[in-house]
Amino acid sequence: MSDRPLVLIDMAMPDAPLAIVSEVAEVVRYDGDADLDRLIDLHGDRVVGLGVQLQTGIGKERLDRLPSLVVLANCAVGYDNIEVSAATERGVVVTHTPDVLTEATADLTWALILAVARRIREGDALARSGAWEGWSPTQLLGLDLSGATLAVLGMGRIGEAVARRGRAFGTEIVYWSRSARPEIERELDARRAELDAALGAADVVSIHLPLTEETTRLIDADRLARFKPGAILVNAARGPIVDEDALADALESGRLAGVGLDVHENEPEIHPRLAASERSVLLPHLGSATVATRERMAQKVARNLVAAIRGVEPPDRVPEKRESLARRDPNPGTDSA
Ligand code: 8YV
């Protein structure tokens, strides 16, 4: 390795979009957190940029070992893995990958909604089992989505894309969000409500909030008790927004008809009682997992790294501090990615 400025980038990003980073620095790919720490120990004072995935936490400890760091480019729209205030204090720019994964994540959210509402997992298992005895009028009856009410928690980019798909499926849209979205209300005939009212009205509740102090365990036993009996919960945002023990209770008691989770409280652990339930559809955090979306995310990582290292404002700097929602609104919603 030379004495050139160094950029460390997680191996799991596709190569081609990252080629431009070599114009401004030497690039080394790392494989997992232990390898990142090894490289930081060896070359920490040369590292000007880091391209990380969401399972890599970057806090004070790692930042202090990176005295030359200029930019921290997260390959995700959510950035709860990064202590943004600690980075900002040290003059490090933090960037993320908004917009390019909105449609893929909304598609996956609807895949979960449909799978849970129409009991796809149970049907697939029965069809493969050899135990299917033929068509029956009472077999695996599900929920009609046309005419159902969909509550979107967090009417940010992804929440909006999910709501648009909801209209195509004939659902009524109610939403809970920090900011009113009058144009969405007009266009999708959506209505804004307080959280408990939205939960109580919905047949399907879909979470599209960032993970913050205010949203951690937002959906706990108390909130689950406010759901309409027989409702469905889907989460493709961040696992810790839902108290999984309370969710398992609500599923086992029959209070909820089903859950669809792309994200989990303690990834990669899967809650054993949720895994044991026939009425859960569980995915390993696949929201943005399409070939083209991952290419576009890496492209954003590359452009953000290059711009910041050149001293230009990067296209996707994160807001430096999410305001404390509680201070703004006694019953806050938060806009998601
Ligand atoms: C994952 C996501 O980051 O963007 C986010 O916030 O949760 C996902 O896109 C992605 O799957 C990556 O590693």
CSV table of C-alpha atoms and ligand atoms in Angstrom, one decimal:
chain,number,residue,atom,x,y,z
A,1,MET,CA,0.0,0.0,0.0
A,2,SER,CA,1.1,3.5,-0.8
A,3,ASP,CA,0.9,6.7,1.3
A,4,ARG,CA,-2.1,7.9,-0.7
A,5,PRO,CA,-5.3,8.7,1.2
A,6,LEU,CA,-7.3,5.6,1.8
A,7,VAL,CA,-10.9,4.7,1.5
A,8,LEU,CA,-12.2,1.5,3.1
A,9,ILE,CA,-15.3,0.0,1.6
A,10,ASP,CA,-17.4,-3.0,2.7
A,11,MET,CA,-16.9,-5.9,0.3
A,12,ALA,CA,-20.6,-6.5,0.0
A,13,MET,CA,-21.1,-3.6,-2.4
A,14,PRO,CA,-20.9,-4.2,-6.1
A,15,ASP,CA,-17.6,-3.3,-7.7
A,16,ALA,CA,-18.4,-1.4,-10.9
A,17,PRO,CA,-20.1,1.7,-9.4
A,18,LEU,CA,-17.2,2.1,-6.9
A,19,ALA,CA,-14.5,2.5,-9.6
A,20,ILE,CA,-14.7,6.3,-9.5
A,21,VAL,CA,-13.5,6.3,-5.9
A,22,SER,CA,-10.0,5.3,-7.1
A,23,GLU,CA,-9.7,8.7,-8.7
A,24,VAL,CA,-9.5,10.4,-5.3
A,25,ALA,CA,-7.9,7.7,-3.1
A,26,GLU,CA,-6.6,4.2,-2.8
A,27,VAL,CA,-9.5,1.9,-2.2
A,28,VAL,CA,-9.4,-1.2,0.0
A,29,ARG,CA,-12.3,-3.5,0.4
A,30,TYR,CA,-12.9,-5.0,3.8
A,31,ASP,CA,-14.7,-8.2,4.8
A,32,GLY,CA,-16.7,-7.7,8.0
A,33,ASP,CA,-16.1,-5.8,11.2
A,34,ALA,CA,-13.0,-7.6,12.4
A,35,ASP,CA,-11.3,-6.9,9.1
A,36,LEU,CA,-12.3,-3.3,9.2
A,37,ASP,CA,-10.8,-3.0,12.7
A,38,ARG,CA,-7.6,-4.7,11.5
A,39,LEU,CA,-7.3,-2.2,8.6
A,40,ILE,CA,-8.0,0.7,11.0
A,41,ASP,CA,-5.3,-0.5,13.3
A,42,LEU,CA,-2.9,-0.7,10.4
A,43,HIS,CA,-3.8,2.5,8.4
A,44,GLY,CA,-6.3,4.5,10.5
A,45,ASP,CA,-4.4,7.8,10.1
A,46,ARG,CA,-4.6,7.5,6.3
A,47,VAL,CA,-8.3,6.7,6.0
A,48,VAL,CA,-10.3,9.7,4.6
A,49,GLY,CA,-13.4,7.8,3.6
A,50,LEU,CA,-15.4,4.8,4.8
A,51,GLY,CA,-18.2,3.0,2.9
A,52,VAL,CA,-20.2,0.9,5.4
A,53,GLN,CA,-23.2,-1.3,5.5
A,54,LEU,CA,-25.8,-1.0,8.2
A,55,GLN,CA,-24.6,-3.9,10.4
A,56,THR,CA,-21.4,-2.0,11.0
A,57,GLY,CA,-21.8,0.4,13.9
A,58,ILE,CA,-19.7,3.6,13.8
A,59,GLY,CA,-19.5,5.4,17.1
A,60,LYS,CA,-17.0,7.4,19.0
A,61,GLU,CA,-14.6,4.5,19.6
A,62,ARG,CA,-14.0,3.8,15.9
A,63,LEU,CA,-14.1,7.5,14.9
A,64,ASP,CA,-11.3,8.3,17.4
A,65,ARG,CA,-9.1,5.8,15.6
A,66,LEU,CA,-9.8,7.6,12.3
A,67,PRO,CA,-8.2,11.1,12.8
A,68,SER,CA,-8.2,11.9,9.0
A,69,LEU,CA,-11.7,10.7,8.2
A,70,VAL,CA,-13.6,13.2,6.0
A,71,VAL,CA,-16.7,11.2,5.0
A,72,LEU,CA,-18.7,8.2,6.3
A,73,ALA,CA,-20.9,6.9,3.5
A,74,ASN,CA,-23.6,4.5,4.7
A,75,CYS,CA,-25.0,2.1,2.1
A,76,ALA,CA,-28.5,2.4,3.4
A,77,VAL,CA,-31.1,5.0,3.7
A,78,GLY,CA,-31.4,4.4,7.5
A,79,TYR,CA,-28.4,5.5,9.5
A,80,ASP,CA,-29.2,4.4,13.0
A,81,ASN,CA,-25.9,2.4,12.9
A,82,ILE,CA,-23.9,5.7,13.0
A,83,GLU,CA,-23.5,8.1,15.8
A,84,VAL,CA,-24.1,11.2,13.6
A,85,SER,CA,-23.5,13.7,16.4
A,86,ALA,CA,-20.1,12.2,17.2
A,87,ALA,CA,-19.2,12.3,13.5
A,88,THR,CA,-20.3,15.8,13.2
A,89,GLU,CA,-18.4,16.9,16.2
A,90,ARG,CA,-15.3,15.5,14.6
A,91,GLY,CA,-16.0,17.3,11.3
A,92,VAL,CA,-16.9,14.1,9.5
A,93,VAL,CA,-19.7,14.2,6.8
A,94,VAL,CA,-22.2,11.4,7.0
A,95,THR,CA,-24.1,10.4,3.9
A,96,HIS,CA,-26.8,7.8,3.1
A,97,THR,CA,-28.7,6.4,0.0
A,98,PRO,CA,-32.2,7.8,-0.2
A,99,ASP,CA,-34.6,7.6,-3.2
A,100,VAL,CA,-32.9,4.7,-5.1
A,101,LEU,CA,-34.4,2.0,-2.8
A,102,THR,CA,-37.8,3.5,-2.3
A,103,GLU,CA,-39.6,1.4,-5.0
A,104,ALA,CA,-37.8,-1.9,-4.2
A,105,THR,CA,-38.7,-1.5,-0.5
A,106,ALA,CA,-42.3,-0.6,-1.2
A,107,ASP,CA,-42.6,-3.7,-3.4
A,108,LEU,CA,-41.2,-5.9,-0.7
A,109,THR,CA,-43.6,-4.4,1.8
A,110,TRP,CA,-46.5,-5.3,-0.4
A,111,ALA,CA,-45.1,-8.8,-0.9
A,112,LEU,CA,-45.3,-9.2,2.8
A,113,ILE,CA,-48.8,-7.6,3.1
A,114,LEU,CA,-50.1,-10.0,0.3
A,115,ALA,CA,-48.3,-13.0,1.7
A,116,VAL,CA,-49.8,-12.5,5.2
A,117,ALA,CA,-53.2,-11.4,4.1
A,118,ARG,CA,-53.6,-14.3,1.7
A,119,ARG,CA,-51.7,-16.9,3.8
A,120,ILE,CA,-49.2,-17.7,1.1
A,121,ARG,CA,-46.7,-19.3,3.4
A,122,GLU,CA,-49.2,-21.7,4.8
A,123,GLY,CA,-50.7,-22.5,1.4
A,124,ASP,CA,-47.2,-23.2,0.0
A,125,ALA,CA,-46.4,-25.5,2.8
A,126,LEU,CA,-49.7,-27.4,2.4
A,127,ALA,CA,-49.2,-27.7,-1.3
A,128,ARG,CA,-45.8,-29.2,-0.9
A,129,SER,CA,-46.7,-31.4,2.1
A,130,GLY,CA,-48.4,-34.2,0.4
A,131,ALA,CA,-51.2,-33.8,2.9
A,132,TRP,CA,-53.5,-31.6,0.8
A,133,GLU,CA,-56.8,-33.3,0.3
A,134,GLY,CA,-58.2,-31.0,-2.4
A,135,TRP,CA,-60.1,-27.8,-2.6
A,136,SER,CA,-62.2,-26.8,0.3
A,137,PRO,CA,-64.5,-23.8,0.7
A,138,THR,CA,-63.0,-23.1,4.2
A,139,GLN,CA,-59.4,-23.6,3.5
A,140,LEU,CA,-56.9,-20.9,4.5
A,141,LEU,CA,-59.3,-18.0,4.3
A,142,GLY,CA,-57.6,-14.7,4.4
A,143,LEU,CA,-58.3,-11.0,4.3
A,144,ASP,CA,-59.7,-9.0,1.4
A,145,LEU,CA,-57.4,-6.1,0.7
A,146,SER,CA,-59.8,-4.2,-1.5
A,147,GLY,CA,-61.8,-2.1,0.9
A,148,ALA,CA,-59.5,-2.7,3.8
A,149,THR,CA,-57.8,0.1,5.7
A,150,LEU,CA,-54.1,0.4,5.5
A,151,ALA,CA,-52.3,2.5,8.2
A,152,VAL,CA,-49.0,3.8,7.0
A,153,LEU,CA,-46.8,4.8,10.0
A,154,GLY,CA,-44.3,7.4,8.6
A,155,MET,CA,-45.3,9.1,5.4
A,156,GLY,CA,-41.8,9.6,4.1
A,157,ARG,CA,-40.6,8.4,0.7
A,158,ILE,CA,-41.1,4.7,1.3
A,159,GLY,CA,-44.4,5.2,3.2
A,160,GLU,CA,-45.7,7.2,0.3
A,161,ALA,CA,-44.7,4.5,-2.2
A,162,VAL,CA,-46.4,1.9,-0.1
A,163,ALA,CA,-49.6,4.1,0.1
A,164,ARG,CA,-49.6,4.5,-3.7
A,165,ARG,CA,-49.5,0.8,-4.1
A,166,GLY,CA,-52.3,0.6,-1.5
A,167,ARG,CA,-54.6,2.7,-3.7
A,168,ALA,CA,-54.0,0.3,-6.6
A,169,PHE,CA,-55.1,-2.6,-4.4
A,170,GLY,CA,-58.2,-0.6,-3.3
A,171,THR,CA,-57.2,0.0,0.3
A,172,GLU,CA,-58.2,3.1,2.2
A,173,ILE,CA,-55.2,5.0,3.5
A,174,VAL,CA,-54.8,6.4,7.0
A,175,TYR,CA,-51.4,7.7,8.0
A,176,TRP,CA,-49.5,8.9,11.1
A,177,SER,CA,-46.6,11.1,10.4
A,178,ARG,CA,-44.7,14.1,11.8
A,179,SER,CA,-45.5,16.3,8.9
A,180,ALA,CA,-48.9,16.6,7.2
A,181,ARG,CA,-48.8,15.6,3.5
A,182,PRO,CA,-51.8,17.5,2.1
A,183,GLU,CA,-50.8,16.6,-1.5
A,184,ILE,CA,-50.9,12.9,-0.7
A,185,GLU,CA,-54.2,13.3,1.2
A,186,ARG,CA,-55.7,14.9,-2.0
A,187,GLU,CA,-54.2,12.5,-4.4
A,188,LEU,CA,-54.7,9.2,-2.6
A,189,ASP,CA,-57.7,10.3,-0.6
A,190,ALA,CA,-55.6,9.6,2.5
A,191,ARG,CA,-56.3,10.9,6.0
A,192,ARG,CA,-53.9,11.8,8.7
A,193,ALA,CA,-54.6,10.5,12.2
A,194,GLU,CA,-53.1,10.3,15.6
A,195,LEU,CA,-51.3,7.0,16.3
A,196,ASP,CA,-53.9,5.3,18.4
A,197,ALA,CA,-56.7,6.3,16.0
A,198,ALA,CA,-54.7,5.0,13.0
A,199,LEU,CA,-54.0,1.7,14.8
A,200,GLY,CA,-57.6,1.3,15.8
A,201,ALA,CA,-58.9,1.9,12.3
A,202,ALA,CA,-56.5,-0.3,10.3
A,203,ASP,CA,-56.8,-3.8,9.0
A,204,VAL,CA,-53.1,-3.6,7.9
A,205,VAL,CA,-50.5,-1.5,9.8
A,206,SER,CA,-47.2,-1.0,7.9
A,207,ILE,CA,-44.2,0.7,9.6
A,208,HIS,CA,-42.0,3.1,7.6
A,209,LEU,CA,-40.3,5.1,10.4
A,210,PRO,CA,-36.6,5.7,11.1
A,211,LEU,CA,-35.2,4.1,14.3
A,212,THR,CA,-34.8,6.9,16.8
A,213,GLU,CA,-35.1,7.1,20.6
A,214,GLU,CA,-38.8,8.1,20.1
A,215,THR,CA,-39.6,5.1,17.8
A,216,THR,CA,-37.7,2.4,19.7
A,217,ARG,CA,-40.4,-0.1,20.9
A,218,LEU,CA,-43.1,2.3,19.7
A,219,ILE,CA,-45.2,-0.8,19.0
A,220,ASP,CA,-45.3,-2.3,22.4
A,221,ALA,CA,-47.9,-4.3,24.3
A,222,ASP,CA,-50.0,-1.2,25.0
A,223,ARG,CA,-50.0,-0.1,21.4
A,224,LEU,CA,-50.7,-3.7,20.2
A,225,ALA,CA,-53.8,-3.7,22.4
A,226,ARG,CA,-55.1,-0.8,20.4
A,227,PHE,CA,-54.9,-2.7,17.1
A,228,LYS,CA,-58.2,-3.8,15.5
A,229,PRO,CA,-58.7,-7.5,16.4
A,230,GLY,CA,-57.6,-9.6,13.5
A,231,ALA,CA,-55.3,-6.9,12.0
A,232,ILE,CA,-52.0,-7.6,10.3
A,233,LEU,CA,-48.7,-5.9,11.1
A,234,VAL,CA,-45.9,-5.5,8.6
A,235,ASN,CA,-42.5,-4.0,9.4
A,236,ALA,CA,-39.9,-3.3,6.6
A,237,ALA,CA,-38.3,-0.4,8.5
A,238,ARG,CA,-36.2,-1.3,11.6
A,239,GLY,CA,-36.8,-4.2,14.0
A,240,PRO,CA,-36.4,-2.4,17.3
A,241,ILE,CA,-39.5,-0.3,16.5
A,242,VAL,CA,-41.5,-3.3,17.6
A,243,ASP,CA,-41.4,-5.1,20.9
A,244,GLU,CA,-41.1,-8.7,19.6
A,245,ASP,CA,-42.1,-10.4,22.8
A,246,ALA,CA,-45.3,-8.4,22.9
A,247,LEU,CA,-45.8,-9.1,19.2
A,248,ALA,CA,-45.4,-12.8,19.8
A,249,ASP,CA,-48.0,-12.6,22.6
A,250,ALA,CA,-50.4,-10.7,20.3
A,251,LEU,CA,-50.0,-13.3,17.6
A,252,GLU,CA,-50.3,-16.3,19.9
A,253,SER,CA,-53.5,-14.9,21.5
A,254,GLY,CA,-55.0,-14.4,18.1
A,255,ARG,CA,-55.3,-10.7,18.6
A,256,LEU,CA,-53.4,-10.2,15.4
A,257,ALA,CA,-54.2,-12.4,12.4
A,258,GLY,CA,-50.6,-12.3,11.1
A,259,VAL,CA,-47.3,-10.5,10.9
A,260,GLY,CA,-44.8,-9.9,8.1
A,261,LEU,CA,-41.4,-8.8,9.2
A,262,ASP,CA,-38.4,-8.0,7.0
A,263,VAL,CA,-36.5,-6.6,9.9
A,264,HIS,CA,-35.9,-7.9,13.4
A,265,GLU,CA,-35.2,-6.6,16.9
A,266,ASN,CA,-31.8,-8.3,17.3
A,267,GLU,CA,-30.7,-9.1,13.7
A,268,PRO,CA,-29.6,-11.7,12.7
A,269,GLU,CA,-31.5,-13.4,15.6
A,270,ILE,CA,-35.1,-14.4,14.8
A,271,HIS,CA,-37.5,-14.4,17.7
A,272,PRO,CA,-38.2,-18.1,18.4
A,273,ARG,CA,-41.9,-17.7,19.1
A,274,LEU,CA,-42.4,-15.6,15.9
A,275,ALA,CA,-40.5,-18.2,14.0
A,276,ALA,CA,-42.7,-20.9,15.4
A,277,SER,CA,-45.9,-19.2,14.4
A,278,GLU,CA,-47.7,-20.3,11.2
A,279,ARG,CA,-49.1,-16.8,10.9
A,280,SER,CA,-45.8,-15.0,10.5
A,281,VAL,CA,-43.8,-14.4,7.3
A,282,LEU,CA,-40.2,-13.6,8.1
A,283,LEU,CA,-37.6,-12.3,5.8
A,284,PRO,CA,-33.9,-11.7,6.3
A,285,HIS,CA,-33.9,-7.9,5.7
A,286,LEU,CA,-34.4,-7.9,1.9
A,287,GLY,CA,-36.1,-4.5,1.5
A,288,SER,CA,-33.6,-3.1,-1.0
A,289,ALA,CA,-32.3,-6.5,-2.2
A,290,THR,CA,-32.6,-6.2,-6.0
A,291,VAL,CA,-29.6,-6.2,-8.4
A,292,ALA,CA,-30.4,-2.8,-9.8
A,293,THR,CA,-31.2,-1.2,-6.5
A,294,ARG,CA,-28.0,-2.4,-4.9
A,295,GLU,CA,-26.0,-1.0,-7.9
A,296,ARG,CA,-27.7,2.4,-7.5
A,297,MET,CA,-27.0,2.3,-3.7
A,298,ALA,CA,-23.3,1.7,-4.4
A,299,GLN,CA,-23.3,4.4,-7.0
A,300,LYS,CA,-24.6,6.8,-4.4
A,301,VAL,CA,-21.9,5.6,-1.9
A,302,ALA,CA,-19.3,6.3,-4.5
A,303,ARG,CA,-20.5,9.7,-5.5
A,304,ASN,CA,-20.9,10.8,-1.9
A,305,LEU,CA,-17.3,9.6,-1.1
A,306,VAL,CA,-15.8,11.3,-4.1
A,307,ALA,CA,-17.6,14.6,-3.6
A,308,ALA,CA,-16.8,14.9,0.1
A,309,ILE,CA,-13.1,13.9,-0.4
A,310,ARG,CA,-12.9,16.6,-3.1
A,311,GLY,CA,-14.3,19.1,-0.6
A,312,VAL,CA,-17.6,19.5,-2.5
A,313,GLU,CA,-21.0,19.1,-0.8
A,314,PRO,CA,-22.0,15.5,-1.2
A,315,PRO,CA,-25.4,14.8,-2.8
A,316,ASP,CA,-26.9,12.9,0.1
A,317,ARG,CA,-25.6,14.3,3.4
A,318,VAL,CA,-27.9,13.1,6.3
A,319,PRO,CA,-29.6,15.7,8.4
A,320,GLU,CA,-27.0,16.4,11.2
A,321,LYS,CA,-29.4,15.7,14.0
A,322,ARG,CA,-32.9,14.4,13.9
A,323,GLU,CA,-34.8,16.8,16.1
A,324,SER,CA,-36.3,15.4,19.2
A,325,LEU,CA,-39.8,14.7,18.0
A,326,ALA,CA,-41.2,14.8,21.5
A,327,ARG,CA,-40.3,18.4,21.8
A,328,ARG,CA,-42.3,19.3,18.6
A,329,ASP,CA,-45.4,17.4,19.0
A,330,PRO,CA,-47.0,15.7,21.9
A,331,ASN,CA,-48.2,12.8,19.7
A,332,PRO,CA,-45.5,12.7,17.1
A,333,GLY,CA,-45.2,10.8,13.9
A,334,THR,CA,-41.8,10.6,12.2
A,335,ASP,CA,-41.2,10.7,8.6
A,336,SER,CA,-39.3,7.7,7.4
A,337,ALA,CA,-36.7,7.3,4.8
B,1,8YV,C1,-30.3,-2.2,3.8
B,1,8YV,C2,-32.0,-0.7,4.6
B,1,8YV,O1,-29.5,-1.1,4.2
B,1,8YV,O2,-31.5,1.2,3.4
B,1,8YV,C3,-31.8,0.8,4.5
B,1,8YV,O3,-32.0,1.5,5.4
B,1,8YV,O4,-32.4,-1.1,5.6
B,1,8YV,C4,-31.6,-1.6,3.5
B,1,8YV,O5,-31.6,-1.0,2.3
B,1,8YV,C5,-29.6,-2.8,2.8
B,1,8YV,O6,-30.3,-4.0,2.6
B,1,8YV,C6,-28.2,-3.1,3.0
B,1,8YV,O7,-27.3,-3.4,3.4
